[in-house]
Tab-separated table of C-alpha atoms in Angstrom:
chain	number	residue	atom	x	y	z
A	1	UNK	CA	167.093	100.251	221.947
A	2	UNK	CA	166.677	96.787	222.880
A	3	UNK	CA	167.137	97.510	226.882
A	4	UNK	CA	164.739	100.156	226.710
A	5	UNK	CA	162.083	98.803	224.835
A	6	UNK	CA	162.554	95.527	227.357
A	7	UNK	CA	161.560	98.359	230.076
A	8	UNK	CA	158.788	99.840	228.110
A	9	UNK	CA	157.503	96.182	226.762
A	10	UNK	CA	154.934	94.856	229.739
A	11	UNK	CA	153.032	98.171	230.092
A	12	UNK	CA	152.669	98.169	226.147
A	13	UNK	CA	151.580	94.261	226.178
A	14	UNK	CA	148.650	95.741	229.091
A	15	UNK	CA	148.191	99.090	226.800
A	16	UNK	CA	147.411	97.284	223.666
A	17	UNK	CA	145.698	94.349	225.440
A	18	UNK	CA	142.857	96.676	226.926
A	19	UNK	CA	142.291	97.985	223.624
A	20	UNK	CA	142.685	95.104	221.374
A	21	UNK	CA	139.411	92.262	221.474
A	22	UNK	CA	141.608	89.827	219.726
A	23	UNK	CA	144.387	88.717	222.658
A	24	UNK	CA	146.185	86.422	219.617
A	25	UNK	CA	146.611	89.590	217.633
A	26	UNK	CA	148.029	91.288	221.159
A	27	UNK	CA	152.076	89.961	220.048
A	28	UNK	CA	151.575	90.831	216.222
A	29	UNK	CA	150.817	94.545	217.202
A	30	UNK	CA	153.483	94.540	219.755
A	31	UNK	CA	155.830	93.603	217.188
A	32	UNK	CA	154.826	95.923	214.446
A	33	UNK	CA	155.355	98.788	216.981
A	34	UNK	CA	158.850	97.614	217.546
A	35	UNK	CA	159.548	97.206	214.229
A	36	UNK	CA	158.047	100.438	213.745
A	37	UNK	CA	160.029	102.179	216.320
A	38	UNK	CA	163.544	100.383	215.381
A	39	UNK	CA	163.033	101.486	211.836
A	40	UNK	CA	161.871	105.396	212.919
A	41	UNK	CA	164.740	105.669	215.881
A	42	UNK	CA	166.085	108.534	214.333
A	43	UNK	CA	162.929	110.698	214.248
A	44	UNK	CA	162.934	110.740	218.224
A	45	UNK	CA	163.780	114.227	219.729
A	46	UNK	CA	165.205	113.005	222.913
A	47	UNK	CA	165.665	109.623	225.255
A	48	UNK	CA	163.454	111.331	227.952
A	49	UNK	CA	160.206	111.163	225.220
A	50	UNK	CA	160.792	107.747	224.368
A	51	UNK	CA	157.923	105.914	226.456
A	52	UNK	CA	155.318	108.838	225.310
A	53	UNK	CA	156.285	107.742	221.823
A	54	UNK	CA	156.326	104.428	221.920
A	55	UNK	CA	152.907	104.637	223.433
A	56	UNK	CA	151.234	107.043	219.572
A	57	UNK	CA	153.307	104.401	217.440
A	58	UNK	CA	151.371	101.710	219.768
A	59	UNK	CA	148.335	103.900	219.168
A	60	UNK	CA	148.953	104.483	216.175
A	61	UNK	CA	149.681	100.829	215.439
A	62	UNK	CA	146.071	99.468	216.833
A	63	UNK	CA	144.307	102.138	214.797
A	64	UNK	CA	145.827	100.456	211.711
A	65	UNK	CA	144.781	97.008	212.860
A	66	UNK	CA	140.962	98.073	213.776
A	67	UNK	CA	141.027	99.672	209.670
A	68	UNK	CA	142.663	96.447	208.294
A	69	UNK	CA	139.889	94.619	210.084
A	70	UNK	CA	137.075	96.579	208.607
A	71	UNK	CA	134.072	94.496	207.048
A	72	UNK	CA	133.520	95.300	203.423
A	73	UNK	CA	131.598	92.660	201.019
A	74	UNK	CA	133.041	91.689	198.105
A	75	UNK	CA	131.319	93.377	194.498
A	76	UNK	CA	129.509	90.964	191.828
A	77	UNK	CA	131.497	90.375	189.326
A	78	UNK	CA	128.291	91.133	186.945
A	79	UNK	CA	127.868	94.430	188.691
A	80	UNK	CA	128.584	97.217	186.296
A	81	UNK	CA	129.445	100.547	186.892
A	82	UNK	CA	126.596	103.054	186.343
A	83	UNK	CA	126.997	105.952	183.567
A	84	UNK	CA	128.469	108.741	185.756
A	85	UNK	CA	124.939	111.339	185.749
A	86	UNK	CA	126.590	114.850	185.622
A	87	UNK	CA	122.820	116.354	185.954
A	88	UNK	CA	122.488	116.971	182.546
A	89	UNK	CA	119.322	114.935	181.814
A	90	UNK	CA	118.052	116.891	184.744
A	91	UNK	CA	119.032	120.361	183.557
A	92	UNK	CA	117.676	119.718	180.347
A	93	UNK	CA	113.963	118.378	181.865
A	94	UNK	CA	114.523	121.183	184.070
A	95	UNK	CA	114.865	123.697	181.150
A	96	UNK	CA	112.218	122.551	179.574
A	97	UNK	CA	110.016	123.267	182.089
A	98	UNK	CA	111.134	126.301	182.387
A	99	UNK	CA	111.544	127.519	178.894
A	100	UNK	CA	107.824	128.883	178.607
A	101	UNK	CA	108.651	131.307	181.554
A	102	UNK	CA	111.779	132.218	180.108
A	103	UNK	CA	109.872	133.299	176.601
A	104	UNK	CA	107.774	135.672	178.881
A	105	UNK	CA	110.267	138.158	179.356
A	106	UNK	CA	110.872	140.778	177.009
A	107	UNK	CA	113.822	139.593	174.184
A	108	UNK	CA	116.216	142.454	175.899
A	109	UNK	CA	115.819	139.806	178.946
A	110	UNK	CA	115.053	136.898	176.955
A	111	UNK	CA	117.739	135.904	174.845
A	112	UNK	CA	120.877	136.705	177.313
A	113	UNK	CA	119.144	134.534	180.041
A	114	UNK	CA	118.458	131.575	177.811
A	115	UNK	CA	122.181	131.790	176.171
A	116	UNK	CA	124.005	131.946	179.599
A	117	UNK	CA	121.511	129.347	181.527
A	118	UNK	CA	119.607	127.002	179.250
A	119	UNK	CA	122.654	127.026	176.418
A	120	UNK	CA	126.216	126.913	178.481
A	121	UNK	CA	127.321	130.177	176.682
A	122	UNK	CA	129.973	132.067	178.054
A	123	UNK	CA	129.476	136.081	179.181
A	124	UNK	CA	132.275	136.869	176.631
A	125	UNK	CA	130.566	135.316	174.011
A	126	UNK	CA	127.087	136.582	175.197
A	127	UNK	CA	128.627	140.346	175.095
A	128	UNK	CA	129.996	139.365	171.356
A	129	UNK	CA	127.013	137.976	169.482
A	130	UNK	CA	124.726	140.845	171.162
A	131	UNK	CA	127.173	143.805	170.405
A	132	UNK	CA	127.132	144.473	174.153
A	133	UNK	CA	130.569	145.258	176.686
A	134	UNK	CA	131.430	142.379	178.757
A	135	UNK	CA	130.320	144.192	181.385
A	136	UNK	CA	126.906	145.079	179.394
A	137	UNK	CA	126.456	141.327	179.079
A	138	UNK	CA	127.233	140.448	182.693
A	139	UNK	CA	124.403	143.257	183.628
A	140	UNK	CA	122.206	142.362	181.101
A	141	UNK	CA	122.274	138.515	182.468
A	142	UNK	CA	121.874	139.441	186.067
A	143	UNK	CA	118.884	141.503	185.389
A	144	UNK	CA	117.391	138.588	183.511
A	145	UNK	CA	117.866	136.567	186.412
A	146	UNK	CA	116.385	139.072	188.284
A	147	UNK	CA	112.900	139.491	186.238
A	148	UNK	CA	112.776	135.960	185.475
A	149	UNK	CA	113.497	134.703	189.609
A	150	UNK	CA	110.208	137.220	190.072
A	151	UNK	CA	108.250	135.791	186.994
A	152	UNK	CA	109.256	132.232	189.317
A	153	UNK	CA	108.068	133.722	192.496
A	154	UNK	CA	104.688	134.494	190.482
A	155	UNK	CA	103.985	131.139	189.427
A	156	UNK	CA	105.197	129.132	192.348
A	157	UNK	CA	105.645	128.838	196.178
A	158	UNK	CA	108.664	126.968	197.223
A	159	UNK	CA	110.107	125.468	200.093
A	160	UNK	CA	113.626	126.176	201.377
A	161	UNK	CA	115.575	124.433	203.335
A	162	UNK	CA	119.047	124.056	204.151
A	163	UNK	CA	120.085	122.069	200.947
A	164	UNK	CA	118.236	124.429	198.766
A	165	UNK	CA	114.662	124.227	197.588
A	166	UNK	CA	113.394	121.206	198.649
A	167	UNK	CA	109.485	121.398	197.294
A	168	UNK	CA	107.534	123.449	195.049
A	169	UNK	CA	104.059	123.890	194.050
A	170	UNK	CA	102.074	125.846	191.271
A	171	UNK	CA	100.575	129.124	192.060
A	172	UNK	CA	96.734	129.021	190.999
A	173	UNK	CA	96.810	129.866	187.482
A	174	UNK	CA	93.255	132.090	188.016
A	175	UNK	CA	95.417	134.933	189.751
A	176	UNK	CA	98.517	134.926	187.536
A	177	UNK	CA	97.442	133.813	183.603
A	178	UNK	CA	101.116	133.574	182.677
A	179	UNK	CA	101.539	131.126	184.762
């Protein structure tokens, strides 16, 4: 290994020199792939494919050195982590400002909406406190989404964009009075 990576060693030194801005840490990476490929010897397929891998462990090697050198700025130590926000105060504001739409529809619509999107409850247990099918519950929840997205459509115009809606404004009231 030692004759061999003698033949290989100048054209790695000019490899990892072009590539490298610091010419003191030129050596330290050379090493490091030598130790690296003394260590992983046994992982090479054949004596003919040594130089193309020495060259991705020297690659692979300066990669490592450019993360290790990465700027990053230390954290206060008064700096406390924030609450994690899983969206629930915003649901619930959210709800809220939707609830008076919601107690437009008709109770058929009503109640099975309000359960499965305002309240968390599951389909299953939608289906058992109504006395519906699971599948009567699943319909009966996707037709309330249905009457209450055009009840929305009523009341507001929105603006879509990739990420979703991205604006909304109110629908004169004068046209639609449920609004």
């Amino acid at each position: 290994m030692i004759a061999e990576w003698q033949n290989h060693k100048t054209q790695l030194r000019s490899y990892v020199s072009k590539r490298i801005d610091d010419i003191d840490a030129v050596d330290d990476i050379l090493q490091d792939v030598y130790i690296k490929a003394s260590s992983n010897l046994h992982q090479l397929k054949s004596k003919g494919s040594l130089k193309s891998w020495l060259y991705r462990i020297a690659h692979n090697t300066i990669i490592d050195f450019y993360r290790k050198r990465q700027p990053y700025e230390d954290l206060p130590e008064d700096l406390v982590a924030e609450e994690q926000d899983t969206g629930k105060q915003a649901r619930e504001e959210l709800a809220q400002c939707l609830r008076p739409l919601i107690e437009e529809l008709p109770e058929k619509y009503r109640t099975p909406l309000r359960m499965a999107e305002l309240e968390g409850v599951s389909q299953q247990e939608i289906a058992n406190q109504l006395g519906l099918s699971l599948s009567g519950a699943k319909s009966r929840v996707q037709r309330s989404r249905v009457k209450f997205r055009e009840q929305l459509m009523a009341c507001c115009d929105f603006e879509v964009g990739q990420d979703g809606i991205t604006d909304y404004s109110p629908k004169d009231p004068a046209n639609n009075p449920k609004c």
